[in-house]
Short mmCIF file of C-alpha atoms and ligand atoms in Angstrom, two decimals:
data_model
loop_
_atom_site.label_atom_id
_atom_site.label_comp_id
_atom_site.label_asym_id
_atom_site.label_seq_id
_atom_site.Cartn_x
_atom_site.Cartn_y
_atom_site.Cartn_z
CA MET N 1 101.51 102.65 76.97
CA THR N 2 102.17 99.07 75.60
CA ASN N 3 101.94 97.07 78.67
CA LYS N 4 98.38 97.47 80.23
CA ARG N 5 98.80 94.54 82.62
CA ILE N 6 97.67 94.95 86.38
CA LEU N 7 98.15 92.35 89.02
CA SER N 8 96.68 92.33 92.53
CA GLY N 9 95.40 89.91 95.14
CA MET N 10 93.80 89.24 98.48
CA ARG N 11 94.68 86.66 101.15
CA SER N 12 92.16 83.87 101.73
CA THR N 13 92.30 84.06 105.47
CA ASN N 14 88.52 84.59 105.64
CA PRO N 15 85.67 83.57 103.26
CA ARG N 16 84.62 87.17 102.89
CA LEU N 17 85.95 90.40 101.80
CA HIS N 18 85.35 93.61 103.71
CA ILE N 19 84.73 97.28 102.68
CA GLY N 20 88.26 98.09 103.43
CA ASN N 21 89.44 95.58 100.83
CA TYR N 22 86.97 97.04 98.49
CA GLU N 23 88.04 100.73 99.01
CA GLY N 24 91.75 100.15 99.11
CA ALA N 25 91.99 97.80 96.18
CA LEU N 26 89.01 96.17 94.57
CA ARG N 27 87.33 99.34 93.54
CA ASN N 28 90.38 100.33 91.72
CA TRP N 29 90.45 97.01 90.00
CA VAL N 30 86.93 97.51 88.71
CA ASP N 31 87.90 101.04 87.48
CA LEU N 32 90.97 99.75 85.84
CA GLN N 33 89.06 96.91 84.08
CA ALA N 34 86.67 99.56 82.72
CA GLN N 35 89.57 101.52 81.44
CA GLY N 36 90.66 98.60 79.41
CA PHE N 37 93.68 97.32 81.49
CA ASP N 38 94.37 93.52 81.47
CA MET N 39 93.55 92.59 85.10
CA PHE N 40 94.99 89.58 86.89
CA CYS N 41 92.92 89.19 89.86
CA MET N 42 94.53 86.58 92.27
CA VAL N 43 93.42 84.87 95.45
CA ALA N 44 96.43 84.49 97.49
CA ASP N 45 95.92 81.19 99.25
CA LEU N 46 99.60 80.52 99.66
CA HIS N 47 99.91 83.89 101.39
CA ALA N 48 97.01 82.83 103.79
CA LEU N 49 99.05 79.77 104.84
CA THR N 50 101.79 82.14 106.33
CA THR N 51 99.41 82.56 109.32
CA MET N 52 96.90 79.74 108.79
CA TYR N 53 98.98 76.72 107.79
CA GLU N 54 97.08 74.50 110.24
CA ASN N 55 93.84 75.22 108.43
CA SER N 56 94.89 74.53 104.83
CA ARG N 57 91.53 73.15 103.73
CA GLU N 58 89.77 76.21 105.10
CA VAL N 59 92.11 78.47 103.26
CA SER N 60 91.24 76.71 100.07
CA ASP N 61 87.40 76.86 100.67
CA ASN N 62 87.74 80.55 101.58
CA ALA N 63 89.59 81.14 98.21
CA ARG N 64 86.52 80.16 96.23
CA GLU N 65 84.19 82.51 98.30
CA ILE N 66 86.64 85.42 97.74
CA ALA N 67 86.56 84.93 93.99
CA LYS N 68 82.81 85.10 94.29
CA ASP N 69 83.31 88.53 96.01
CA TYR N 70 85.46 89.69 93.23
CA ILE N 71 82.66 88.90 90.63
CA ALA N 72 80.12 90.47 92.98
CA ALA N 73 82.27 93.69 93.10
CA GLY N 74 82.23 93.98 89.40
CA ILE N 75 85.14 91.91 88.03
CA ASP N 76 84.04 90.43 84.73
CA PRO N 77 85.76 87.03 84.02
CA SER N 78 85.37 87.39 80.40
CA LYS N 79 87.63 90.43 80.46
CA SER N 80 89.81 89.88 83.56
CA VAL N 81 91.79 86.73 84.78
CA VAL N 82 90.52 85.44 88.15
CA PHE N 83 92.71 82.79 89.58
CA ILE N 84 94.08 81.14 92.61
CA GLN N 85 97.71 81.49 93.48
CA SER N 86 98.54 77.69 94.18
CA HIS N 87 96.97 76.77 90.85
CA VAL N 88 99.89 78.46 89.07
CA ARG N 89 102.82 76.48 90.12
CA GLU N 90 105.36 79.08 88.78
CA HIS N 91 104.61 81.16 92.01
CA SER N 92 106.19 78.34 94.06
CA GLU N 93 109.18 77.86 91.79
CA LEU N 94 110.10 81.50 91.48
CA HIS N 95 109.58 82.03 95.20
CA LEU N 96 112.37 79.55 95.91
CA LEU N 97 114.74 81.24 93.45
CA PHE N 98 114.06 84.73 94.79
CA SER N 99 114.48 83.58 98.43
CA MET N 100 117.93 82.56 97.56
CA MET N 101 118.90 86.08 96.54
CA THR N 102 116.90 88.34 98.77
CA PRO N 103 118.94 89.69 101.64
CA LEU N 104 117.55 88.77 105.24
CA GLY N 105 117.91 92.30 106.43
CA TRP N 106 115.47 93.60 103.82
CA LEU N 107 112.72 91.19 105.12
CA GLU N 108 113.42 91.62 108.95
CA ARG N 109 112.71 95.43 108.70
CA VAL N 110 109.20 95.11 107.11
CA PRO N 111 106.75 96.57 109.59
CA THR N 112 103.90 94.07 108.76
CA TYR N 113 106.33 91.24 109.55
CA LYS N 114 106.98 92.54 113.11
CA GLU N 115 103.15 92.96 113.64
CA LYS N 116 102.24 89.64 112.37
CA LYS N 117 105.13 88.02 114.29
CA ASP N 118 103.88 89.56 117.46
CA ASP N 119 100.28 88.39 116.65
CA MET N 120 101.48 84.84 116.36
CA GLY N 121 102.85 84.68 119.88
CA ALA N 122 105.64 82.12 120.61
CA ALA N 123 108.63 82.02 118.32
CA GLU N 124 108.24 78.13 117.77
CA ARG N 125 104.89 78.84 116.18
CA GLU N 126 106.14 81.47 113.79
CA PRO N 127 106.79 79.74 110.41
CA TYR N 128 109.85 80.47 108.17
CA GLY N 129 107.35 81.39 105.35
CA LEU N 130 106.06 84.48 107.20
CA LEU N 131 109.38 86.19 107.04
CA GLY N 132 109.41 85.45 103.22
CA TYR N 133 105.90 86.88 102.71
CA PRO N 134 107.33 90.00 100.79
CA VAL N 135 109.30 87.68 98.63
CA LEU N 136 106.21 85.60 97.61
CA GLN N 137 104.38 88.79 97.09
CA THR N 138 107.10 90.06 94.74
CA VAL N 139 106.93 86.89 92.76
CA ASP N 140 103.19 87.25 92.35
CA ILE N 141 103.71 90.64 90.93
CA LEU N 142 106.87 90.13 88.78
CA LEU N 143 105.62 86.80 87.07
CA TYR N 144 103.05 89.01 85.42
CA LYS N 145 105.38 91.98 84.64
CA PRO N 146 102.60 94.37 85.33
CA TYR N 147 102.24 98.07 84.58
CA GLY N 148 100.92 98.74 88.04
CA VAL N 149 99.63 97.06 91.35
CA PRO N 150 96.58 98.49 93.01
CA VAL N 151 96.68 97.91 96.78
CA GLY N 152 95.86 99.57 100.03
CA ARG N 153 98.47 101.62 101.86
CA ASP N 154 99.58 98.84 104.14
CA GLN N 155 101.19 97.13 101.16
CA ALA N 156 103.52 100.08 100.24
CA PRO N 157 106.71 98.48 102.13
CA HIS N 158 106.19 95.19 100.29
CA LEU N 159 105.92 96.99 96.94
CA GLU N 160 109.15 98.75 97.51
CA ILE N 161 110.90 95.37 98.18
CA GLY N 162 109.46 94.09 95.12
CA ASN N 163 111.05 96.76 92.91
CA ASP N 164 114.38 96.28 94.85
CA ILE N 165 114.30 92.60 94.22
CA ALA N 166 113.57 93.23 90.47
CA ILE N 167 116.61 95.52 90.21
CA ARG N 168 118.77 93.08 92.10
CA PHE N 169 117.75 90.23 89.88
CA ASN N 170 118.48 92.10 86.67
CA ARG N 171 121.84 93.20 87.98
CA LEU N 172 122.99 89.85 89.32
CA TYR N 173 122.17 87.94 86.12
CA GLY N 174 122.91 90.71 83.62
CA LYS N 175 119.61 90.83 81.93
CA GLU N 176 116.58 93.21 81.99
CA VAL N 177 114.09 90.57 82.76
CA PHE N 178 111.99 92.72 85.12
CA GLN N 179 110.89 96.38 84.82
CA PRO N 180 109.73 98.62 87.73
CA TYR N 181 105.94 98.70 88.25
CA LYS N 182 103.79 101.54 89.71
CA TYR N 183 102.08 101.52 93.07
CA MET N 184 98.33 102.25 92.74
CA ILE N 185 97.33 103.35 96.23
CA PRO N 186 94.03 105.41 96.63
CA GLU N 187 94.80 109.04 97.09
CA ASP N 188 91.95 109.47 99.61
CA GLU N 189 93.43 108.49 102.94
CA ASN N 190 90.20 106.97 104.18
CA ARG N 191 90.14 104.54 101.15
CA ALA N 192 93.74 103.77 101.35
CA LYS N 193 93.38 102.65 104.91
CA LEU N 194 89.87 102.18 106.05
CA PRO N 195 89.39 102.03 109.93
CA GLY N 196 87.52 99.00 111.25
CA LEU N 197 84.54 99.05 113.56
CA ASP N 198 87.00 99.43 116.42
CA MET N 199 89.18 102.15 114.61
CA ARG N 200 92.18 99.72 114.15
CA LYS N 201 92.83 99.06 110.38
CA MET N 202 89.80 97.03 109.08
CA SER N 203 91.30 93.49 108.56
CA LYS N 204 89.95 89.97 107.83
CA SER N 205 91.96 88.66 110.60
CA TYR N 206 90.42 91.02 113.19
CA ASP N 207 86.69 90.95 114.02
CA ASN N 208 86.20 94.53 113.08
CA CYS N 209 84.81 94.41 109.50
CA ILE N 210 81.68 95.13 107.51
CA TYR N 211 81.82 92.43 104.88
CA LEU N 212 80.50 93.05 101.28
CA SER N 213 78.21 90.17 101.72
CA ASP N 214 76.82 90.83 105.26
CA SER N 215 73.05 91.19 105.30
CA GLU N 216 71.39 94.57 105.92
CA ASP N 217 70.59 93.50 109.45
CA GLU N 218 74.15 92.28 110.05
CA THR N 219 75.39 95.63 109.01
CA ALA N 220 72.93 97.62 111.11
CA GLU N 221 73.90 95.46 114.22
CA LYS N 222 77.54 96.04 113.64
CA ILE N 223 77.34 99.77 113.04
CA LYS N 224 75.19 99.86 116.31
CA LYS N 225 78.09 98.61 118.21
CA ALA N 226 80.83 100.55 116.32
CA PHE N 227 83.36 102.74 118.12
CA THR N 228 82.38 106.48 118.50
CA THR N 229 83.87 109.41 120.44
CA PRO N 230 84.33 107.79 123.97
CA THR N 231 83.48 111.12 125.81
CA LYS N 232 80.23 111.67 123.90
CA LEU N 233 77.85 110.05 126.22
CA LYS N 234 74.71 112.22 125.42
CA LYS N 235 73.57 113.94 122.29
CA THR N 236 74.77 117.35 123.53
CA ASP N 237 78.32 116.42 124.31
CA PRO N 238 80.76 117.40 121.38
CA GLY N 239 81.97 114.62 119.21
CA ILE N 240 85.38 114.12 117.48
CA PRO N 241 84.49 112.80 114.15
CA GLU N 242 88.02 112.20 113.13
CA GLY N 243 88.33 109.53 115.81
CA CYS N 244 84.90 107.91 115.31
CA ALA N 245 84.41 105.00 113.12
CA VAL N 246 80.74 105.89 112.15
CA CYS N 247 81.78 109.35 111.06
CA GLN N 248 84.69 107.80 108.90
CA TYR N 249 82.16 105.73 106.99
CA LEU N 250 79.74 108.77 106.63
CA LYS N 251 82.65 110.59 105.11
CA LEU N 252 83.06 107.97 102.52
CA TYR N 253 79.38 107.21 101.75
CA SER N 254 77.16 110.08 102.75
CA PRO N 255 76.79 113.05 100.31
CA ASN N 256 76.12 115.37 103.34
CA TRP N 257 78.84 114.11 105.63
CA GLU N 258 80.31 117.67 106.08
CA GLU N 259 77.00 118.76 107.76
CA GLN N 260 76.71 115.66 109.74
CA TRP N 261 80.34 115.99 111.08
CA GLN N 262 79.59 119.59 112.07
CA GLU N 263 76.44 118.61 113.93
CA ASP N 264 78.35 115.86 115.75
CA ARG N 265 80.97 118.36 116.72
CA ASP N 266 78.47 120.96 117.90
CA GLY N 267 76.53 118.41 119.96
CA ILE N 268 73.17 118.85 117.83
CA ARG N 269 73.29 115.21 116.68
CA GLY N 270 73.51 112.00 118.78
CA CYS N 271 75.52 108.98 117.88
CA MET N 272 72.31 106.91 117.40
CA GLN N 273 71.14 109.14 114.61
CA SER N 274 74.56 109.00 112.90
CA LYS N 275 74.53 105.27 113.13
CA LYS N 276 71.01 105.01 111.63
CA GLU N 277 72.07 107.12 108.78
CA CYS N 278 75.41 105.39 108.31
CA THR N 279 73.50 102.18 108.06
CA GLU N 280 71.32 103.41 105.38
CA VAL N 281 74.06 104.77 103.18
CA VAL N 282 76.31 101.73 103.57
CA ASN N 283 73.45 99.28 102.72
CA GLU N 284 72.53 101.42 99.83
CA TYR N 285 76.12 101.25 98.58
CA LEU N 286 76.51 97.48 99.04
CA ARG N 287 73.08 96.38 97.84
CA PRO N 288 74.15 95.86 94.07
CA MET N 289 77.10 93.79 95.01
CA ARG N 290 74.95 91.66 97.46
CA GLU N 291 72.54 91.02 94.68
CA ARG N 292 75.15 90.08 92.23
CA ARG N 293 76.85 87.73 94.71
CA LYS N 294 73.67 85.61 95.13
CA ALA N 295 73.82 84.83 91.46
CA VAL N 296 77.28 83.24 91.44
CA ASP N 297 77.16 79.52 92.41
CA ASP N 298 79.82 77.04 93.18
CA ALA N 299 80.06 75.39 89.75
CA THR N 300 80.30 78.84 87.93
CA ILE N 301 83.23 79.84 90.09
CA GLU N 302 85.13 76.58 89.59
CA ASP N 303 84.92 77.13 85.79
CA ILE N 304 85.98 80.70 86.12
CA LEU N 305 88.97 79.71 88.19
CA GLU N 306 89.94 76.86 85.86
CA ASP N 307 89.97 79.20 82.88
CA GLY N 308 91.74 81.87 85.10
CA ALA N 309 94.57 79.37 86.08
CA ARG N 310 95.07 78.53 82.46
CA ARG N 311 95.37 82.19 81.23
CA ALA N 312 97.65 83.16 84.19
CA THR N 313 99.89 80.14 83.66
CA GLU N 314 100.57 81.08 80.12
CA VAL N 315 101.96 84.53 81.19
CA ALA N 316 103.76 83.11 84.28
CA ALA N 317 105.34 80.15 82.35
CA ALA N 318 106.77 82.62 79.86
CA THR N 319 108.37 84.84 82.58
CA MET N 320 109.76 81.64 84.35
CA ALA N 321 111.57 80.54 81.08
CA GLU N 322 113.13 83.99 80.92
CA VAL N 323 114.37 83.67 84.48
CA ARG N 324 115.83 80.28 83.97
CA GLU N 325 117.63 81.46 80.88
CA ALA N 326 118.97 84.64 82.64
CA MET N 327 120.32 82.41 85.43
CA GLY N 328 121.59 79.85 83.22
CA LEU N 329 119.61 77.11 84.68
CA ARG N 330 119.47 74.31 82.22
P1 ATP D 401 94.52 89.87 106.68
O1 ATP D 401 94.15 90.36 108.08
O2 ATP D 401 94.36 88.49 106.43
O3 ATP D 401 95.89 90.44 106.40
P2 ATP D 401 93.30 92.06 105.13
O4 ATP D 401 91.96 92.55 105.47
O5 ATP D 401 94.45 92.87 105.69
O6 ATP D 401 93.48 90.64 105.64
P3 ATP D 401 94.64 91.45 102.66
O7 ATP D 401 94.27 90.22 101.85
O8 ATP D 401 95.91 91.38 103.50
O9 ATP D 401 93.36 91.93 103.59
O10 ATP D 401 94.84 92.69 101.69
C1 ATP D 401 94.03 92.76 100.42
C2 ATP D 401 94.10 94.12 99.91
O11 ATP D 401 93.07 94.85 100.58
C3 ATP D 401 95.33 94.76 99.89
O12 ATP D 401 95.51 95.56 98.74
C4 ATP D 401 95.26 95.64 101.13
O13 ATP D 401 96.10 96.65 100.97
C5 ATP D 401 93.88 96.09 101.09
N1 ATP D 401 93.33 96.36 102.45
C6 ATP D 401 93.23 95.53 103.51
N2 ATP D 401 92.75 96.11 104.56
C7 ATP D 401 92.52 97.44 104.23
C8 ATP D 401 91.93 98.57 104.75
N3 ATP D 401 91.49 98.55 105.95
N4 ATP D 401 91.73 99.82 103.99
C9 ATP D 401 92.17 99.71 102.70
N5 ATP D 401 92.72 98.74 102.03
C10 ATP D 401 92.97 97.70 102.90
MG1 MG D 402 96.56 92.27 105.35
#
C-alpha cells in the first residue's frame, strides 16, 4: 500500500466529545496512528454551522475544545495532523465546485438530511447548506485523497455519495483525479452506533451523552438516571439487556458482561447494582484520557492547530491545483 493517508472529523456542535464518538471513530484513529497511517484529524466547524449558524463564535470555541479531546484520546500531534476545517480555505473552494456538479436528487435522499431537517422545524429556518452537508463532507475527504475514512455507521450514506461524486468528477472532466476510498466502520455493532443514555443514538446535539471529559461524579449521576428495562421495577423482575443502556455499556466495558446480562435476565440482579458496576468500569476506562486532557492548555492547542492547518493546506492545495487543471479553470 503506497497511500497511507486517513481523513476523519467531528462537528464542533458541542465543546466535548462523547464515548460514542470515541467508539465509532476516535478509537480507530488512535489504532491507525499506531499502525503508521498518516492521520488527518479534522474538527468540522463549517459542518457545525449547518445547524448552528446563529452561534458561529461558540462553534469556533468548541472546535478548540474538541481538538483537546483528540489529544486526550491519544492523537499525537507530532505524528498526526490536527486541524480546523475552516482554516484550510480549499474546503470552501472545492465545496462550491462540487455543489455545481452534484445532482439534487442524491442529496434529498440522504436519511440524515431528512432527520436534521425535521429537527430544525420550520422550512424558513432550514439553511441551504444543510442539504449540501454530504457535498462538504465529500470535499473534506477527497481533498486529502485518503486510503480510508474511519467513522461511525451513521456516516455510511455520506461516504457512498462521496465515492459517487469522485467517479462523476473523473468522468465529467476526463481525468482520474480522485480514487475510491474505504469506509472504516467498526465491526462491533455497539461501537459502530453506541446508544445514548436514553437509548437513542448517542449524539452531541441530544442531551444523552457520557462525555470523555465528564468527572467521575458526573458519570455516576448520568448512569444512575440511564434508561433500563421499563418493566423491571424490582430486582426480581426479568430484564431485557438488549434494550437497556446500562447493559449496552457493560457489554462494551465490562469483562464479565455475559454473566451480568444473564443475572439481569434471570432477575437475580437489580438495575442499581448494574449501574454501580457500569459506573466503575466506564470511569476506569476514561481515567487516562481525563488525566491527559488536563495537561493540554489553550496555548498548546493553538500551536498544534496552526501547525496542523499548515500541513493540511499543503495537501489540499495540491489537490485543488489538479482540480482546476482537470476542469480547465485558468
Ligand atoms: P451531532 O449531534 O452534532 O451530529 P454527533 O455526536 O453525531 O454530533 P458527529 O460530529 O456528527 O457527532 O460525528 C463524529 C463521528 O462520531 C462520526 O464518525 C460519527 O459516525 C461518530 N459517531 C457519532 N455518534 C456516534 C455513536 N453514537 N456511535 C458511534 N459513532 C458515533
Ligand atoms: Mg452526527
